Amino acid sequence: MANDGEHQATSRPIIGTTDSRSEERIDPILAALDPDRERPEHVICSQSLTLSFGQKRILDSITIEFRRGSITALIGPTGCGKTTFLRTLNRMNDKIPGFRYSGDVTLEGESIWGPSQDLLDLRRRVGMLFQRPNPFPMSIRDNVVAGVKAHRIAKGKQLDVLAEERLRQVGLWEAVKDRLNDSPFRLSGGQQQLLCLARALAVGPEVLLLDEPTSALDPISTEYIEQLLRQLTPALTLIIVTHNLGQARRISHNTMFLYEGELVEHGPTEDVFERSREERTQVYVTGRMG
Amino acid sequence: MIRRTRYVASEAFPRSRRRRAADVAFRVGALAALAIVVAPVVWVMADVVARAIPHWRWSVLVTSTVGTGGGLENAILGTLVLLLGVLVLAGTVGILAGVYLAEFAGLGRSGKPRGRLLRAATEILSGVPSIALGLVGYLALVTGFHWGYSLLAALIVLSVMVIPYIARGTETALRQVPTSYREGAQALGMPAGYALRKVILRTAFPGIVTSLLIALAISGGETAPLLYTAGWFTGTPRASLLHQPIGYLTYPVWTFWDYPSNEAHYLAFDAALILLVIVLVLLVTARVIVNRTQRFAESRRP
């Protein structure tokens, strides 16, 4: 945690730093308190991941690492494989007919397709938020604890405590505390998305995948959710697909640019936007290519 | 503001004589269709009520049939027992078949759709005339297995007849569950069976209940297969699955009308009226159940 705070402080505002990690100064006491100190620095690593559905190759040899506690924006034109890549990380693509992959993706150093990997637990650890809010047809309270019940993380009175805690965390508690037993579909779109976020957070994920989480929402909700996402780091690692380049710049530490299934460029967000090494990246981030 | 909009619209689509004629034709057509659907319903109900009420005796409900007279208690109870049996037997098999078709029979590893045999079988089965099912039931169960006219034989034949409706209804209802619910459940790491019970079946519930209701209404009103398998019995139903015929309401409707006595005719219409009432009660019950459980449905958004 400490070195992430440090990392942000040194890497983000200073323009011209090429390799941000080399600049870090680590406070030894804070480092010792960091609960993640024993764990690998990169939560998720994709190693030359190539993926195809039938004859159609969607992703081409993608190698990238996601640092613990960072927000990574995944940008690129429609159909470039952003969502496919995201959905691969929690194995939502496995059942699609014709799915084939080579290379590997590791979570905490262990392959997500490994024999000892429990799919359900993997999805608990790697949560997901969708483009359109998708609360379940059950009460607001039951929605928050739906995953918790399925994983038997808590039961009885604990569920109420947990529901309140998560609703408070996403700032929805005051709005819904008197109607926890109401239908979630009476909430506004933004509130529904927050409810889905609370539901995803309730099972205690380490990584959160966000597939254009604000594209169906109004600007105020969008801004609120962006702010909330920033607060979720460094406890969580976020990977967010977005078409909104402004959003990518506002909230992400790192950005990866996909083009036709190829990872064209990735690095600290500022570098990708201001000093793109590749022409395609530059063309895209300056808005000359949709 | 309104005037302006109207002006623009009429400029883009001038209200020609042809358009006006088409408009009238569609309205008349829609009304005619409505009348064609509603008229028989009203006619049947009014006729049955009008013929049954003048001679109505409440004792019909509590006395059993004696020859071609007496009451219908045996038939009412028999029909209710049959409906309950169909609900349990056909409901279980039909819903499970529908769940399989919708949830698990998707695409095999080779990409070919699985469950085609099951789907084709249900389609063929729903096309088999009920009298044919009755005859087969009679030959196979009543005489073949020596079960005699019996509750089990009747239940099996009725269930075979309505399982396709339940399976198809369940499958359709499950397919209409939004993908976003399934993905949401998947992304939370819910086990497939858990997601099915807690999220997906719950959403599909109204459709499943409707298909059960249709199945029950069909079995309650069925005569041909029961003549072959249930026989007819003037006593109240006995707790025996085999070698024991059972009464049912469609029997007097079908048979008593041919007897040359007023009492037999009255009983025929009484039975028809009671059947109508049973179906109406089923309808209302299903609505109430659906409304109770769909408090949180997305479609209920105000």
Coordinates of C-alpha atoms in Angstrom, one line a residue:
Chain A
M1 CA 0.0 0.0 0.0
A2 CA 2.7 2.4 1.0
N3 CA 4.7 2.0 -2.1
D4 CA 1.7 2.6 -4.2
G5 CA 0.9 5.8 -2.5
E6 CA 4.5 6.8 -3.0
H7 CA 4.3 5.6 -6.6
Q8 CA 1.4 7.9 -7.4
A9 CA 3.0 10.8 -5.8
T10 CA 6.2 10.5 -7.8
S11 CA 5.0 9.2 -11.1
R12 CA 1.8 11.2 -11.9
P13 CA 2.5 14.9 -11.6
I14 CA 6.1 15.0 -12.7
I15 CA 6.2 15.3 -16.4
G16 CA 9.3 13.8 -18.1
T17 CA 9.8 10.8 -15.8
T18 CA 10.3 7.9 -18.1
D19 CA 10.4 5.1 -15.7
S20 CA 8.3 5.9 -12.7
R21 CA 9.3 2.8 -10.7
S22 CA 13.0 3.7 -10.5
E23 CA 12.1 6.9 -8.6
E24 CA 10.3 5.3 -5.7
R25 CA 11.5 5.8 -2.2
I26 CA 10.1 3.3 0.1
D27 CA 9.5 4.0 3.8
P28 CA 10.7 0.8 5.5
I29 CA 8.1 1.0 8.3
L30 CA 5.2 1.5 6.0
A31 CA 6.5 -1.2 3.7
A32 CA 6.6 -3.6 6.6
L33 CA 3.0 -2.8 7.4
D34 CA 1.9 -3.4 3.8
P35 CA -0.3 -6.5 3.9
D36 CA 0.6 -7.2 0.3
R37 CA 4.4 -7.0 0.7
E38 CA 4.9 -10.8 0.4
R39 CA 2.9 -11.0 -2.8
P40 CA 4.1 -10.5 -6.3
E41 CA 4.0 -6.9 -7.5
H42 CA 1.8 -7.8 -10.5
V43 CA -1.6 -9.2 -9.7
I44 CA -2.5 -10.3 -13.2
C45 CA 0.0 -11.1 -15.9
S46 CA -0.9 -11.9 -19.5
Q47 CA 1.8 -13.8 -21.3
S48 CA 1.6 -13.8 -25.0
L49 CA -2.1 -14.5 -24.8
T50 CA -3.5 -15.3 -28.2
L51 CA -7.2 -15.9 -28.4
S52 CA -9.6 -16.9 -31.2
F53 CA -13.2 -17.9 -31.7
G54 CA -13.3 -20.5 -34.4
Q55 CA -11.2 -19.2 -37.3
K56 CA -11.4 -15.6 -36.1
R57 CA -8.4 -14.4 -34.1
I58 CA -9.5 -11.8 -31.6
L59 CA -6.3 -11.2 -29.5
D60 CA -2.8 -11.5 -30.8
S61 CA 0.0 -12.3 -28.4
I62 CA -0.8 -9.9 -25.6
T63 CA 1.8 -9.6 -23.0
I64 CA 1.1 -7.1 -20.2
E65 CA 1.2 -7.0 -16.4
F66 CA -1.2 -5.3 -14.1
R67 CA 0.4 -3.8 -11.0
R68 CA -1.3 -4.3 -7.6
G69 CA -3.4 -1.4 -6.6
S70 CA -3.3 0.4 -10.0
I71 CA -6.0 1.5 -12.4
T72 CA -5.4 0.4 -16.0
A73 CA -7.5 1.9 -18.7
L74 CA -8.1 -0.3 -21.7
I75 CA -8.7 1.8 -24.8
G76 CA -9.1 1.2 -28.5
P77 CA -11.6 1.4 -31.3
T78 CA -14.8 -0.7 -31.3
G79 CA -14.2 -4.3 -32.1
C80 CA -10.5 -4.3 -31.2
G81 CA -10.9 -7.0 -28.6
K82 CA -11.0 -4.8 -25.4
T83 CA -14.1 -6.5 -24.0
T84 CA -12.9 -10.0 -25.0
F85 CA -9.6 -9.4 -23.3
L86 CA -11.4 -8.2 -20.1
R87 CA -13.8 -11.1 -20.1
T88 CA -10.9 -13.6 -20.6
L89 CA -9.4 -12.5 -17.2
N90 CA -12.3 -14.0 -15.3
R91 CA -12.9 -16.7 -17.8
M92 CA -16.2 -15.5 -19.0
N93 CA -15.2 -16.5 -22.6
D94 CA -14.5 -20.1 -21.9
K95 CA -17.9 -21.4 -22.8
I96 CA -18.3 -19.5 -26.1
P97 CA -18.3 -21.9 -29.0
G98 CA -14.9 -22.1 -30.8
F99 CA -13.0 -20.5 -27.9
R100 CA -9.3 -21.3 -28.2
Y101 CA -6.3 -19.7 -26.6
S102 CA -2.6 -20.0 -26.3
G103 CA -0.2 -18.3 -23.9
D104 CA -1.3 -17.8 -20.4
V105 CA -2.9 -15.5 -17.9
T106 CA -1.8 -15.7 -14.3
L107 CA -3.5 -14.4 -11.1
E108 CA -1.0 -14.0 -8.2
G109 CA 1.4 -16.1 -10.2
E110 CA -1.0 -19.0 -10.8
S111 CA -2.5 -19.7 -14.2
I112 CA -6.2 -18.9 -14.3
W113 CA -6.7 -22.1 -16.4
G114 CA -4.5 -24.1 -14.0
P115 CA -5.9 -27.4 -12.7
S116 CA -5.9 -26.2 -9.1
Q117 CA -7.8 -23.0 -10.0
D118 CA -11.4 -23.1 -8.8
L119 CA -13.4 -21.2 -11.4
L120 CA -16.0 -19.9 -8.9
D121 CA -13.3 -18.7 -6.5
L122 CA -11.5 -17.1 -9.4
R123 CA -14.6 -15.1 -10.3
R124 CA -15.0 -14.2 -6.6
R125 CA -11.5 -12.8 -6.6
V126 CA -11.8 -11.1 -10.0
G127 CA -15.1 -9.2 -9.9
M128 CA -16.8 -7.6 -12.9
L129 CA -19.0 -4.6 -13.5
F130 CA -20.9 -4.4 -16.8
Q131 CA -21.8 -1.7 -19.2
R132 CA -25.5 -1.7 -18.3
P133 CA -26.4 -2.0 -14.7
N134 CA -27.7 -5.5 -14.1
P135 CA -29.2 -5.9 -10.7
F136 CA -31.0 -9.2 -10.1
P137 CA -34.8 -9.3 -9.7
M138 CA -34.7 -9.4 -5.9
S139 CA -34.7 -6.8 -3.2
I140 CA -31.9 -4.2 -2.9
R141 CA -30.5 -5.9 0.2
D142 CA -30.6 -9.3 -1.4
N143 CA -28.8 -7.9 -4.4
V144 CA -25.9 -6.7 -2.4
V145 CA -25.5 -10.0 -0.6
A146 CA -26.3 -12.3 -3.6
G147 CA -22.7 -13.3 -4.2
V148 CA -22.0 -13.5 -0.4
K149 CA -24.8 -16.0 0.0
A150 CA -23.7 -18.0 -3.0
H151 CA -20.1 -18.3 -1.6
R152 CA -21.3 -18.8 1.9
I153 CA -19.1 -16.0 3.1
A154 CA -21.6 -14.8 5.7
K155 CA -25.1 -15.7 6.9
G156 CA -27.9 -14.5 9.1
K157 CA -27.5 -11.1 10.7
Q158 CA -24.0 -10.7 9.3
L159 CA -25.6 -10.3 5.9
D160 CA -27.4 -7.2 7.0
V161 CA -24.2 -5.7 8.4
L162 CA -22.3 -6.6 5.3
A163 CA -25.1 -5.1 3.1
E164 CA -25.0 -1.8 5.0
E165 CA -21.2 -1.7 4.9
R166 CA -21.0 -2.1 1.2
L167 CA -23.9 0.3 0.5
R168 CA -22.1 2.8 2.6
Q169 CA -18.9 2.2 0.8
V170 CA -20.5 3.1 -2.5
G171 CA -22.4 6.0 -1.0
L172 CA -25.8 4.5 -1.6
W173 CA -26.8 3.8 2.0
E174 CA -28.6 7.1 2.7
A175 CA -30.6 6.8 -0.4
V176 CA -31.8 3.2 0.1
K177 CA -31.7 2.6 3.8
D178 CA -35.5 2.9 4.1
R179 CA -36.2 0.7 1.2
L180 CA -33.8 -2.2 1.4
N181 CA -36.7 -4.5 0.6
D182 CA -37.8 -2.6 -2.5
S183 CA -37.2 -3.6 -6.1
P184 CA -33.8 -2.4 -7.3
F185 CA -35.4 -1.4 -10.6
R186 CA -37.0 1.7 -9.0
L187 CA -33.5 3.1 -8.6
S188 CA -32.0 5.4 -11.2
G189 CA -29.5 4.0 -13.6
G190 CA -26.5 5.5 -11.7
Q191 CA -27.8 4.1 -8.4
Q192 CA -28.4 0.7 -10.0
Q193 CA -24.8 0.7 -11.2
L194 CA -23.6 1.6 -7.7
L195 CA -25.7 -1.3 -6.4
C196 CA -24.0 -3.6 -8.8
L197 CA -20.6 -2.2 -7.6
A198 CA -21.6 -2.9 -4.0
R199 CA -22.6 -6.4 -5.0
A200 CA -19.3 -7.0 -6.7
L201 CA -17.4 -5.6 -3.7
A202 CA -19.3 -7.7 -1.2
V203 CA -17.6 -10.9 -2.1
G204 CA -14.2 -9.4 -1.4
P205 CA -12.5 -9.3 -4.8
E206 CA -8.8 -8.5 -5.4
V207 CA -9.3 -7.3 -9.0
L208 CA -12.3 -5.5 -10.5
L209 CA -12.9 -5.6 -14.2
L210 CA -15.1 -2.8 -15.5
D211 CA -16.6 -2.9 -18.9
E212 CA -17.5 0.6 -19.8
P213 CA -19.2 1.0 -16.4
T214 CA -20.3 4.6 -17.0
S215 CA -21.2 4.7 -20.7
A216 CA -25.0 4.2 -19.9
L217 CA -25.0 6.8 -17.2
D218 CA -25.4 10.6 -16.9
P219 CA -22.4 12.9 -16.3
I220 CA -23.0 13.4 -12.6
S221 CA -23.2 9.6 -11.9
T222 CA -20.2 9.1 -14.1
E223 CA -18.1 11.6 -12.1
Y224 CA -19.3 10.1 -8.9
I225 CA -18.3 6.6 -9.9
E226 CA -15.0 7.7 -11.2
Q227 CA -14.2 9.3 -7.9
L228 CA -15.3 6.1 -6.1
L229 CA -13.1 3.9 -8.4
R230 CA -10.1 6.0 -7.4
Q231 CA -10.9 5.5 -3.8
L232 CA -11.0 1.7 -4.3
T233 CA -7.3 1.7 -5.1
P234 CA -4.8 0.7 -3.8
A235 CA -6.8 -2.0 -2.0
L236 CA -8.1 -3.2 -5.3
T237 CA -6.6 -3.5 -8.8
L238 CA -8.9 -2.1 -11.5
I239 CA -8.9 -2.7 -15.2
I240 CA -11.4 -0.5 -17.0
V241 CA -12.5 -0.7 -20.6
T242 CA -13.6 2.8 -21.8
H243 CA -14.4 4.6 -24.9
N244 CA -14.2 7.8 -23.1
L245 CA -10.6 9.0 -23.5
G246 CA -11.2 11.8 -21.0
Q247 CA -12.2 9.2 -18.5
A248 CA -9.1 7.1 -19.2
R249 CA -6.9 10.2 -18.6
R250 CA -8.7 11.2 -15.5
I251 CA -8.7 8.0 -13.5
S252 CA -6.1 5.6 -14.8
H253 CA -2.4 5.2 -13.8
N254 CA -1.7 3.1 -16.8
T255 CA -3.2 2.8 -20.2
M256 CA -3.1 0.0 -22.7
F257 CA -4.1 0.7 -26.3
L258 CA -5.5 -2.3 -28.3
Y259 CA -5.9 -2.1 -32.1
E260 CA -7.3 -5.0 -34.0
G261 CA -6.4 -7.5 -31.3
E262 CA -2.9 -6.3 -31.0
L263 CA -1.5 -4.5 -27.9
V264 CA 0.0 -1.5 -29.7
E265 CA 1.2 0.4 -26.7
H266 CA 1.0 0.4 -22.9
G267 CA 2.5 2.4 -20.1
P268 CA 1.8 5.2 -17.7
T269 CA -1.3 7.0 -18.9
E270 CA 0.5 10.3 -19.4
D271 CA 3.1 8.8 -21.6
V272 CA 0.6 7.0 -23.7
F273 CA -1.5 10.2 -24.2
E274 CA 1.3 12.8 -24.4
R275 CA 4.3 10.9 -25.8
S276 CA 2.9 8.0 -27.8
R277 CA 5.6 6.0 -29.3
E278 CA 3.4 4.5 -31.9
E279 CA 1.6 6.6 -34.6
R280 CA -1.6 4.5 -34.3
T281 CA -1.8 5.4 -30.7
Q282 CA -1.3 9.0 -31.4
V283 CA -3.9 9.0 -34.1
Y284 CA -6.4 7.3 -31.7
V285 CA -5.8 9.4 -28.5
T286 CA -5.9 12.6 -30.4
G287 CA -9.4 11.7 -31.7
R288 CA -8.4 11.4 -35.4
M289 CA -9.5 7.7 -35.4
G290 CA -12.7 6.4 -33.7
Chain B
M1 CA -46.3 23.7 -30.6
I2 CA -48.6 20.8 -31.1
R3 CA -50.1 22.4 -34.3
R4 CA -46.7 22.8 -35.7
T5 CA -45.7 19.2 -35.1
R6 CA -49.0 18.1 -36.8
Y7 CA -48.4 20.3 -39.7
V8 CA -44.9 18.9 -40.3
A9 CA -46.1 15.4 -39.9
S10 CA -49.0 15.8 -42.3
E11 CA -46.6 17.4 -44.8
A12 CA -44.3 14.4 -44.6
F13 CA -47.2 11.9 -44.7
P14 CA -50.2 13.5 -46.4
R15 CA -53.4 12.0 -45.2
S16 CA -54.5 10.6 -48.5
R17 CA -57.7 8.8 -49.1
R18 CA -55.8 5.6 -49.4
R19 CA -54.1 6.0 -46.0
R20 CA -57.5 6.8 -44.4
A21 CA -59.0 3.7 -46.0
A22 CA -56.1 1.6 -44.7
D23 CA -56.5 3.0 -41.3
V24 CA -60.2 2.2 -41.2
A25 CA -59.6 -1.3 -42.5
F26 CA -57.0 -2.0 -39.8
R27 CA -59.3 -0.8 -37.1
V28 CA -62.2 -2.9 -38.3
G29 CA -60.0 -5.9 -38.7
A30 CA -58.6 -5.6 -35.2
L31 CA -62.1 -5.2 -33.8
A32 CA -63.3 -8.2 -35.8
A33 CA -60.4 -10.3 -34.5
L34 CA -61.2 -9.3 -30.9
A35 CA -64.9 -10.2 -31.4
I36 CA -64.0 -13.6 -32.9
V37 CA -61.9 -14.4 -29.8
V38 CA -64.3 -13.0 -27.2
A39 CA -67.6 -14.1 -28.6
P40 CA -67.1 -17.8 -28.2
V41 CA -65.8 -17.4 -24.7
V42 CA -68.9 -15.3 -23.7
W43 CA -71.2 -17.6 -25.6
V44 CA -69.9 -20.8 -24.0
M45 CA -69.9 -19.4 -20.5
A46 CA -73.3 -17.8 -20.9
D47 CA -74.8 -20.9 -22.3
V48 CA -73.4 -23.2 -19.7
V49 CA -74.4 -20.9 -16.9
A50 CA -77.8 -20.3 -18.3
R51 CA -78.5 -24.0 -18.7
A52 CA -77.0 -25.1 -15.4
I53 CA -78.3 -22.4 -13.0
P54 CA -82.1 -22.9 -13.3
H55 CA -81.8 -26.5 -12.0
W56 CA -78.8 -25.9 -9.8
R57 CA -78.8 -27.9 -6.5
W58 CA -76.0 -27.4 -4.0
S59 CA -76.3 -31.0 -3.1
V60 CA -74.6 -31.8 -6.4
L61 CA -71.4 -30.9 -4.7
V62 CA -71.7 -33.3 -1.8
T63 CA -73.5 -36.4 -3.2
S64 CA -72.1 -39.0 -5.5
T65 CA -73.5 -40.1 -8.8
V66 CA -76.2 -42.8 -8.7
G67 CA -76.7 -44.2 -12.2
T68 CA -77.3 -41.1 -14.3
G69 CA -78.6 -39.1 -11.4
G70 CA -77.6 -38.0 -7.9
G71 CA -74.6 -35.6 -7.6
L72 CA -71.1 -35.1 -8.8
E73 CA -68.9 -35.3 -5.7
N74 CA -67.1 -38.3 -7.0
A75 CA -66.3 -36.6 -10.3
I76 CA -65.2 -33.4 -8.7
L77 CA -62.9 -35.1 -6.3
G78 CA -61.6 -37.4 -9.1
T79 CA -60.8 -34.4 -11.3
L80 CA -59.0 -32.6 -8.5
V81 CA -57.0 -35.8 -7.7
L82 CA -56.1 -36.1 -11.4
L83 CA -55.1 -32.4 -11.6
L84 CA -52.9 -32.7 -8.5
G85 CA -51.3 -35.9 -10.0
V86 CA -50.6 -34.2 -13.3
L87 CA -49.2 -31.2 -11.5
V88 CA -46.7 -33.4 -9.7
L89 CA -45.9 -35.8 -12.4
A90 CA -46.0 -33.8 -15.6
G91 CA -44.8 -30.6 -13.8
T92 CA -41.7 -32.3 -12.5
V93 CA -40.8 -34.0 -15.8
G94 CA -41.9 -31.1 -18.0
I95 CA -40.0 -28.4 -16.1
L96 CA -36.9 -30.5 -15.9
A97 CA -37.0 -31.2 -19.6
G98 CA -37.5 -27.5 -20.3
V99 CA -34.6 -26.5 -18.0
Y100 CA -32.4 -29.0 -19.8
L101 CA -33.4 -27.7 -23.2
A102 CA -32.9 -24.1 -22.3
E103 CA -29.9 -24.3 -20.0
F104 CA -27.8 -27.4 -20.7
A105 CA -28.6 -28.5 -24.2
G106 CA -27.0 -25.5 -25.8
L107 CA -24.1 -26.3 -28.1
G108 CA -22.0 -29.3 -27.7
R109 CA -18.3 -29.3 -27.9
S110 CA -18.5 -29.9 -31.6
G111 CA -20.8 -26.9 -32.0
K112 CA -23.8 -29.0 -32.9
P113 CA -27.0 -28.2 -30.9
R114 CA -27.7 -30.9 -28.4
G115 CA -31.1 -31.8 -27.2
R116 CA -32.5 -32.0 -30.7
L117 CA -33.9 -35.4 -30.2
L118 CA -35.7 -34.3 -27.0
R119 CA -37.1 -31.2 -28.7
A120 CA -38.3 -33.1 -31.8
A121 CA -39.9 -35.7 -29.5
T122 CA -41.8 -33.1 -27.6
E123 CA -43.0 -31.5 -30.8
I124 CA -44.2 -34.8 -32.2
L125 CA -45.8 -35.7 -28.9
S126 CA -47.8 -32.5 -28.8
G127 CA -49.1 -33.3 -32.2
V128 CA -50.4 -36.8 -31.3
P129 CA -54.2 -36.8 -30.9
S130 CA -55.3 -37.4 -27.4
I131 CA -57.6 -40.2 -28.4
A132 CA -54.6 -42.0 -29.8
L133 CA -52.7 -41.6 -26.6
G134 CA -55.7 -42.9 -24.8
L135 CA -55.9 -46.0 -26.9
V136 CA -52.2 -46.7 -26.5
G137 CA -52.5 -46.1 -22.8
Y138 CA -55.4 -48.6 -22.7
L139 CA -53.6 -51.3 -24.6
A140 CA -50.3 -50.8 -22.8
L141 CA -51.3 -50.0 -19.3
V142 CA -54.8 -51.0 -18.7
T143 CA -54.8 -54.4 -20.5
G144 CA -51.0 -54.8 -21.2
F145 CA -49.8 -54.4 -17.6
H146 CA -53.2 -55.6 -16.2
W147 CA -53.5 -52.3 -14.3
G148 CA -57.2 -52.1 -15.1
Y149 CA -58.9 -48.8 -15.3
S150 CA -56.8 -46.9 -12.8
L151 CA -55.6 -43.6 -11.5
L152 CA -51.9 -44.3 -12.4
A153 CA -52.8 -45.2 -16.0
A154 CA -54.9 -42.0 -16.4
L155 CA -52.1 -39.9 -14.8
I156 CA -49.4 -41.3 -17.1
V157 CA -51.5 -40.8 -20.2
L158 CA -52.5 -37.2 -19.2
S159 CA -48.9 -36.4 -18.2
V160 CA -47.5 -37.7 -21.5
M161 CA -50.0 -35.5 -23.2
V162 CA -49.2 -32.2 -21.4
I163 CA -45.5 -32.6 -20.8
P164 CA -44.6 -31.1 -24.2
Y165 CA -46.6 -27.9 -23.3
I166 CA -44.8 -27.6 -20.0
A167 CA -41.4 -28.3 -21.4
R168 CA -41.8 -25.9 -24.2
G169 CA -43.3 -23.2 -22.0
T170 CA -40.5 -23.6 -19.5
E171 CA -37.8 -23.5 -22.2
T172 CA -39.3 -20.4 -23.7
A173 CA -39.6 -18.7 -20.4
L174 CA -36.0 -19.5 -19.5
R175 CA -34.7 -18.3 -22.9
Q176 CA -36.4 -14.9 -22.2
V177 CA -34.4 -14.3 -19.1
P178 CA -32.0 -11.5 -19.9
T179 CA -28.4 -12.4 -20.6
S180 CA -27.3 -9.7 -18.2
Y181 CA -28.8 -11.7 -15.3
R182 CA -26.9 -14.8 -16.3
E183 CA -23.7 -12.9 -16.8
G184 CA -24.1 -11.0 -13.5
A185 CA -24.5 -14.3 -11.7
Q186 CA -21.6 -15.8 -13.5
A187 CA -19.3 -12.9 -12.8
L188 CA -20.1 -13.2 -9.1
G189 CA -18.9 -16.8 -9.2
M190 CA -22.3 -18.2 -8.4
P191 CA -22.4 -22.0 -9.0
A192 CA -24.6 -22.7 -12.0
G193 CA -27.3 -24.6 -10.1
Y194 CA -27.4 -21.8 -7.5
A195 CA -27.8 -19.1 -10.1
L196 CA -30.4 -21.2 -11.8
R197 CA -32.5 -21.5 -8.7
K198 CA -32.0 -18.0 -7.2
V199 CA -31.9 -15.8 -10.3
I200 CA -32.9 -17.5 -13.5
L201 CA -35.9 -19.7 -12.5
R202 CA -37.2 -16.9 -10.4
T203 CA -37.3 -14.6 -13.4
A204 CA -38.8 -17.3 -15.6
F205 CA -41.4 -18.2 -13.0
P206 CA -44.4 -16.4 -14.6
G207 CA -43.9 -18.2 -17.9
I208 CA -43.5 -21.6 -16.1
V209 CA -46.6 -21.1 -14.1
T210 CA -48.5 -20.1 -17.2
S211 CA -47.5 -23.3 -18.9
L212 CA -48.4 -25.4 -15.9
L213 CA -51.8 -23.7 -15.9
I214 CA -52.4 -24.5 -19.5
A215 CA -51.4 -28.1 -18.8
L216 CA -53.8 -28.4 -16.0
A217 CA -56.6 -26.8 -17.9
I218 CA -56.0 -29.2 -20.8
S219 CA -55.9 -32.2 -18.5
G220 CA -59.0 -31.1 -16.6
G221 CA -61.0 -30.8 -19.8
E222 CA -59.7 -33.9 -21.5
T223 CA -62.2 -36.8 -22.0
A224 CA -60.9 -39.2 -24.6
P225 CA -57.8 -40.5 -22.9
L226 CA -59.7 -40.8 -19.6
L227 CA -62.5 -42.9 -21.1
Y228 CA -59.8 -45.4 -22.0
T229 CA -57.7 -45.3 -18.9
A230 CA -59.7 -44.0 -15.9
G231 CA -62.9 -45.7 -16.6
W232 CA -65.7 -44.3 -14.5
F233 CA -66.5 -44.7 -10.8
T234 CA -69.5 -43.5 -8.9
G235 CA -67.8 -43.6 -5.5
T236 CA -65.4 -41.0 -4.0
P237 CA -61.8 -41.7 -5.1
R238 CA -60.0 -44.4 -3.2
A239 CA -56.3 -44.2 -2.2
S240 CA -55.2 -46.7 -4.7
L241 CA -53.1 -46.2 -7.8
L242 CA -54.0 -49.5 -9.6
H243 CA -57.1 -51.6 -10.3
Q244 CA -59.4 -48.8 -9.2
P245 CA -61.3 -46.7 -11.7
I246 CA -61.9 -43.1 -10.9
G247 CA -64.6 -40.5 -11.7
Y248 CA -64.0 -37.2 -13.5
L249 CA -66.1 -34.3 -14.6
T250 CA -65.9 -34.7 -18.3
Y251 CA -67.5 -38.1 -18.2
P252 CA -71.0 -36.9 -17.3
V253 CA -70.6 -34.0 -19.9
W254 CA -69.8 -36.5 -22.6
T255 CA -72.0 -39.5 -21.6
F256 CA -75.0 -38.2 -19.7
W257 CA -76.1 -35.9 -22.5
D258 CA -77.1 -39.1 -24.5
Y259 CA -79.4 -40.4 -21.8
P260 CA -83.1 -39.7 -22.2
S261 CA -83.7 -38.2 -18.8
N262 CA -83.8 -34.6 -17.7
E263 CA -81.8 -35.4 -14.6
A264 CA -78.9 -36.7 -16.7
H265 CA -78.9 -33.6 -18.8
Y266 CA -78.9 -31.4 -15.8
L267 CA -75.9 -33.2 -14.4
A268 CA -74.1 -32.8 -17.7
F269 CA -74.5 -29.0 -17.5
D270 CA -73.7 -29.0 -13.8
A271 CA -70.4 -30.8 -14.6
A272 CA -69.6 -28.3 -17.4
L273 CA -70.2 -25.4 -15.0
I274 CA -68.1 -26.9 -12.3
L275 CA -65.3 -27.5 -14.8
L276 CA -65.5 -23.9 -15.9
V277 CA -65.3 -22.7 -12.3
I278 CA -62.3 -24.9 -11.6
V279 CA -60.4 -23.5 -14.6
L280 CA -61.3 -19.9 -13.5
V281 CA -60.1 -20.6 -10.0
L282 CA -56.8 -22.0 -11.4
L283 CA -56.4 -18.9 -13.6
V284 CA -56.9 -16.6 -10.6
T285 CA -54.6 -18.6 -8.4
A286 CA -51.9 -18.6 -10.9
R287 CA -52.2 -14.8 -11.3
V288 CA -52.0 -14.3 -7.6
I289 CA -49.0 -16.5 -7.2
V290 CA -47.2 -14.8 -10.1
N291 CA -48.0 -11.3 -8.7
R292 CA -46.8 -12.3 -5.2
T293 CA -43.4 -13.6 -6.5
Q294 CA -42.8 -10.9 -9.1
R295 CA -42.5 -8.1 -6.7
F296 CA -38.9 -7.4 -7.8
A297 CA -39.3 -8.1 -11.5
E298 CA -37.7 -5.6 -13.9
S299 CA -41.0 -5.3 -15.8
R300 CA -42.7 -4.1 -12.7
R301 CA -40.8 -0.8 -12.8
P302 CA -43.3 1.9 -12.3

